Amino acid sequence: MTEPTHGGEAHGGALGERLNWLRAAVLGANDGIVSTAGLVVGVAGATDSRSALLTAGLAGLLAGSMSMAAGEYVSVSTQRDSEMAALALEKRELREQPEAELEELTQMLQERGLSHDIAREAAEQLTERDALRAHARVELGIDPDELTNPWHAAWASFLAFTVGALLPLLAIVLPPAGWRLWVTVVSVLAALVLTGWSSARLGAAEPGRAVLRNAVGGALAMGVTYAAGVLLGAAGV
């Protein structure tokens, strides 16, 4: 059945899931931009060696992307385990006490604004069609056919971070030595403006504050690491 829309805005769970993935991809790319930019700009403060910058940038890209992927895999695996445990418990309750579960579903539908008679009829029809699916969606907020996939989440985080990290890495190693720092700073700030605007629009928020937070945070990260690199370089470390 097609989910209803109002004013062009879809209210289906699938759309919400897609928006969550898009938002996670934008934030993952943002993390890749900021962390890698801070790393390579810090190294640039200490040395102008292209090989040192490339080594540091690649190390940061690989470490960050693998860390993001592993963290997302563990997190989503835990969520999936919880969803499967909740479904298993609900399945057992439906088998052992079907009448109590029917009454529970009726009450939950009443809480959503239906009268008792209509809620009872709806609960009976939903139970006859697929009791577990009905309780999963109404009571648990879970779609049994669309459980979270930890591998999808891990790959999405890995790719998003990698794409974001490539920008400062290429910006610091491709230009001539005299242009590297400024090309990197301008490129990174422009990218952060874009990711800030994108994350705000995906969350239906005003983009101004998000853009400002992103740009200021990225500039601060690069400024601090560059200053640290300059001090370490001057000290001969």
Tab-separated table of C-alpha atoms in Angstrom:
chain	number	residue	atom	x	y	z
A	1	MET	CA	0.000	0.000	0.000
A	2	THR	CA	1.359	3.430	-0.911
A	3	GLU	CA	2.108	5.649	2.051
A	4	PRO	CA	0.082	8.844	2.159
A	5	THR	CA	1.684	12.147	1.399
A	6	HIS	CA	0.728	15.651	2.475
A	7	GLY	CA	2.017	18.660	0.600
A	8	GLY	CA	4.595	16.566	-1.218
A	9	GLU	CA	6.093	15.244	2.013
A	10	ALA	CA	6.154	11.467	2.279
A	11	HIS	CA	5.523	9.900	5.652
A	12	GLY	CA	6.593	6.318	4.940
A	13	GLY	CA	9.123	4.495	7.060
A	14	ALA	CA	11.182	3.734	3.956
A	15	LEU	CA	11.648	7.437	3.275
A	16	GLY	CA	12.679	8.049	6.872
A	17	GLU	CA	15.195	5.227	6.600
A	18	ARG	CA	16.648	6.678	3.396
A	19	LEU	CA	16.946	10.104	4.977
A	20	ASN	CA	18.759	8.592	7.956
A	21	TRP	CA	21.245	6.899	5.635
A	22	LEU	CA	21.768	10.107	3.675
A	23	ARG	CA	22.306	12.075	6.856
A	24	ALA	CA	24.778	9.470	8.117
A	25	ALA	CA	26.643	9.620	4.793
A	26	VAL	CA	26.877	13.408	4.950
A	27	LEU	CA	28.096	13.329	8.548
A	28	GLY	CA	30.597	10.565	7.737
A	29	ALA	CA	31.992	12.616	4.871
A	30	ASN	CA	32.152	15.622	7.163
A	31	ASP	CA	34.185	13.630	9.698
A	32	GLY	CA	36.556	12.532	6.948
A	33	ILE	CA	37.058	16.109	5.784
A	34	VAL	CA	37.701	17.601	9.215
A	35	SER	CA	39.886	14.862	10.694
A	36	THR	CA	42.062	14.434	7.608
A	37	ALA	CA	42.332	18.186	7.044
A	38	GLY	CA	43.449	18.688	10.625
A	39	LEU	CA	46.034	15.940	10.236
A	40	VAL	CA	47.598	17.068	6.954
A	41	VAL	CA	47.526	20.764	7.852
A	42	GLY	CA	49.264	19.938	11.118
A	43	VAL	CA	51.963	18.021	9.268
A	44	ALA	CA	52.228	20.886	6.760
A	45	GLY	CA	53.025	23.200	9.668
A	46	ALA	CA	56.064	21.093	10.470
A	47	THR	CA	57.325	20.120	7.009
A	48	ASP	CA	56.747	20.814	3.316
A	49	SER	CA	57.734	17.270	2.298
A	50	ARG	CA	55.169	15.938	-0.165
A	51	SER	CA	55.924	12.339	0.800
A	52	ALA	CA	55.411	13.099	4.504
A	53	LEU	CA	52.097	14.797	3.749
A	54	LEU	CA	50.959	11.930	1.534
A	55	THR	CA	51.951	9.326	4.123
A	56	ALA	CA	50.186	11.165	6.944
A	57	GLY	CA	47.072	11.767	4.843
A	58	LEU	CA	46.802	8.170	3.666
A	59	ALA	CA	47.359	6.862	7.181
A	60	GLY	CA	44.643	9.153	8.492
A	61	LEU	CA	42.254	8.171	5.701
A	62	LEU	CA	42.722	4.432	6.209
A	63	ALA	CA	42.661	4.566	10.003
A	64	GLY	CA	39.616	6.815	10.064
A	65	SER	CA	37.610	4.901	7.480
A	66	MET	CA	38.326	1.541	9.112
A	67	SER	CA	37.508	2.928	12.542
A	68	MET	CA	34.226	4.379	11.291
A	69	ALA	CA	33.297	1.116	9.575
A	70	ALA	CA	34.125	-1.015	12.607
A	71	GLY	CA	32.289	1.287	14.990
A	72	GLU	CA	29.201	1.391	12.782
A	73	TYR	CA	29.243	-2.397	12.352
A	74	VAL	CA	29.378	-2.985	16.107
A	75	SER	CA	26.707	-0.381	16.820
A	76	VAL	CA	24.252	-1.582	14.180
A	77	SER	CA	24.904	-5.249	15.043
A	78	THR	CA	23.886	-4.483	18.618
A	79	GLN	CA	20.741	-2.754	17.370
A	80	ARG	CA	19.889	-5.700	15.104
A	81	ASP	CA	20.426	-8.186	17.946
A	82	SER	CA	18.032	-6.145	20.088
A	83	GLU	CA	15.424	-6.067	17.321
A	84	MET	CA	15.652	-9.820	16.768
A	85	ALA	CA	15.402	-10.495	20.500
A	86	ALA	CA	12.317	-8.282	20.724
A	87	LEU	CA	10.713	-10.094	17.784
A	88	ALA	CA	11.486	-13.488	19.315
A	89	LEU	CA	9.888	-12.428	22.604
A	90	GLU	CA	6.828	-11.088	20.810
A	91	LYS	CA	6.492	-14.315	18.828
A	92	ARG	CA	6.579	-16.355	22.043
A	93	GLU	CA	3.975	-14.123	23.715
A	94	LEU	CA	1.678	-14.438	20.690
A	95	ARG	CA	1.959	-18.225	20.902
A	96	GLU	CA	1.451	-18.472	24.668
A	97	GLN	CA	-1.159	-15.739	25.295
A	98	PRO	CA	-2.864	-14.739	22.037
A	99	GLU	CA	-5.934	-13.197	23.697
A	100	ALA	CA	-3.851	-10.919	25.896
A	101	GLU	CA	-1.815	-9.848	22.881
A	102	LEU	CA	-4.971	-9.133	20.899
A	103	GLU	CA	-6.265	-6.943	23.715
A	104	GLU	CA	-2.897	-5.191	23.918
A	105	LEU	CA	-2.980	-4.434	20.191
A	106	THR	CA	-6.523	-3.123	20.534
A	107	GLN	CA	-5.469	-0.759	23.307
A	108	MET	CA	-2.500	0.529	21.317
A	109	LEU	CA	-4.742	1.253	18.346
A	110	GLN	CA	-7.156	3.057	20.663
A	111	GLU	CA	-4.296	5.200	21.905
A	112	ARG	CA	-3.797	6.266	18.307
A	113	GLY	CA	-7.288	7.715	18.154
A	114	LEU	CA	-9.561	4.829	17.129
A	115	SER	CA	-12.743	3.987	18.981
A	116	HIS	CA	-12.788	0.712	20.892
A	117	ASP	CA	-14.991	-1.110	18.390
A	118	ILE	CA	-12.987	0.002	15.356
A	119	ALA	CA	-9.691	-0.678	17.149
A	120	ARG	CA	-10.888	-4.169	18.070
A	121	GLU	CA	-11.953	-4.915	14.511
A	122	ALA	CA	-8.670	-3.584	13.129
A	123	ALA	CA	-6.671	-5.586	15.673
A	124	GLU	CA	-8.524	-8.775	14.748
A	125	GLN	CA	-7.965	-8.233	11.024
A	126	LEU	CA	-4.281	-7.416	11.518
A	127	THR	CA	-3.857	-10.486	13.720
A	128	GLU	CA	-5.521	-12.756	11.175
A	129	ARG	CA	-3.307	-11.387	8.416
A	130	ASP	CA	0.032	-11.462	10.257
A	131	ALA	CA	0.001	-11.144	14.043
A	132	LEU	CA	3.764	-10.856	14.467
A	133	ARG	CA	4.093	-8.156	11.805
A	134	ALA	CA	1.214	-6.194	13.333
A	135	HIS	CA	2.708	-6.211	16.827
A	136	ALA	CA	6.203	-5.541	15.497
A	137	ARG	CA	5.084	-2.416	13.689
A	138	VAL	CA	2.529	-1.055	16.156
A	139	GLU	CA	4.081	-2.081	19.468
A	140	LEU	CA	7.809	-2.238	18.713
A	141	GLY	CA	8.149	0.138	15.768
A	142	ILE	CA	10.062	-2.545	13.831
A	143	ASP	CA	9.534	-3.740	10.255
A	144	PRO	CA	10.508	-7.446	10.268
A	145	ASP	CA	11.364	-7.227	6.555
A	146	GLU	CA	13.716	-4.269	6.965
A	147	LEU	CA	15.914	-4.999	9.953
A	148	THR	CA	19.056	-2.914	10.147
A	149	ASN	CA	22.006	-4.411	8.271
A	150	PRO	CA	25.408	-3.921	9.968
A	151	TRP	CA	27.351	-4.612	6.763
A	152	HIS	CA	25.453	-1.958	4.853
A	153	ALA	CA	26.110	0.510	7.643
A	154	ALA	CA	29.802	-0.368	7.805
A	155	TRP	CA	30.344	0.021	4.066
A	156	ALA	CA	28.367	3.269	3.967
A	157	SER	CA	30.481	4.740	6.775
A	158	PHE	CA	33.712	3.516	5.178
A	159	LEU	CA	32.866	5.034	1.795
A	160	ALA	CA	31.521	8.303	3.213
A	161	PHE	CA	34.612	8.890	5.350
A	162	THR	CA	36.925	7.950	2.458
A	163	VAL	CA	35.234	10.342	0.036
A	164	GLY	CA	35.416	13.157	2.575
A	165	ALA	CA	39.052	12.444	3.450
A	166	LEU	CA	40.186	12.412	-0.179
A	167	LEU	CA	39.492	16.136	-0.576
A	168	PRO	CA	42.035	17.494	1.928
A	169	LEU	CA	44.506	14.746	1.009
A	170	LEU	CA	44.501	15.670	-2.685
A	171	ALA	CA	44.390	19.387	-1.916
A	172	ILE	CA	47.553	19.183	0.193
A	173	VAL	CA	49.682	16.999	-2.115
A	174	LEU	CA	48.750	18.112	-5.661
A	175	PRO	CA	49.395	21.903	-5.683
A	176	PRO	CA	52.888	23.446	-5.638
A	177	ALA	CA	54.446	23.842	-2.178
A	178	GLY	CA	53.626	27.535	-1.903
A	179	TRP	CA	49.947	26.992	-2.622
A	180	ARG	CA	49.252	23.811	-0.657
A	181	LEU	CA	48.095	25.304	2.602
A	182	TRP	CA	45.739	27.887	1.140
A	183	VAL	CA	44.284	25.524	-1.458
A	184	THR	CA	43.594	23.012	1.318
A	185	VAL	CA	42.032	25.550	3.681
A	186	VAL	CA	39.763	27.044	1.012
A	187	SER	CA	38.755	23.628	-0.351
A	188	VAL	CA	38.005	22.254	3.102
A	189	LEU	CA	35.951	25.265	4.163
A	190	ALA	CA	33.952	25.122	0.927
A	191	ALA	CA	33.287	21.412	1.457
A	192	LEU	CA	32.236	22.007	5.062
A	193	VAL	CA	29.801	24.682	3.941
A	194	LEU	CA	28.302	22.142	1.543
A	195	THR	CA	28.044	19.320	4.114
A	196	GLY	CA	26.622	21.701	6.718
A	197	TRP	CA	23.983	22.915	4.285
A	198	SER	CA	23.178	19.338	3.191
A	199	SER	CA	22.803	17.990	6.737
A	200	ALA	CA	20.543	20.896	7.673
A	201	ARG	CA	18.315	20.443	4.640
A	202	LEU	CA	18.035	16.698	5.253
A	203	GLY	CA	16.946	17.469	8.798
A	204	ALA	CA	14.506	20.158	7.610
A	205	ALA	CA	16.403	22.795	9.596
A	206	GLU	CA	17.652	26.243	8.709
A	207	PRO	CA	21.104	25.842	7.112
A	208	GLY	CA	22.687	29.034	8.442
A	209	ARG	CA	23.693	27.761	11.866
A	210	ALA	CA	24.782	24.356	10.591
A	211	VAL	CA	26.985	25.941	7.935
A	212	LEU	CA	28.509	28.331	10.486
A	213	ARG	CA	29.170	25.511	12.984
A	214	ASN	CA	30.806	23.383	10.317
A	215	ALA	CA	33.004	26.144	8.946
A	216	VAL	CA	34.078	27.463	12.352
A	217	GLY	CA	34.743	23.963	13.690
A	218	GLY	CA	36.822	23.013	10.645
A	219	ALA	CA	38.767	26.280	10.713
A	220	LEU	CA	39.472	25.850	14.416
A	221	ALA	CA	40.649	22.255	13.925
A	222	MET	CA	43.011	23.271	11.131
A	223	GLY	CA	44.274	26.312	13.046
A	224	VAL	CA	45.070	24.319	16.181
A	225	THR	CA	46.828	21.478	14.370
A	226	TYR	CA	48.766	23.862	12.134
A	227	ALA	CA	49.990	25.812	15.158
A	228	ALA	CA	51.029	22.558	16.830
A	229	GLY	CA	52.872	21.502	13.667
A	230	VAL	CA	54.682	24.822	13.422
A	231	LEU	CA	55.796	24.598	17.077
A	232	LEU	CA	56.952	21.005	16.688
A	233	GLY	CA	58.776	21.864	13.461
A	234	ALA	CA	60.478	24.830	15.066
A	235	ALA	CA	61.532	22.635	17.990
A	236	GLY	CA	63.035	20.148	15.566
A	237	VAL	CA	60.793	17.304	16.720
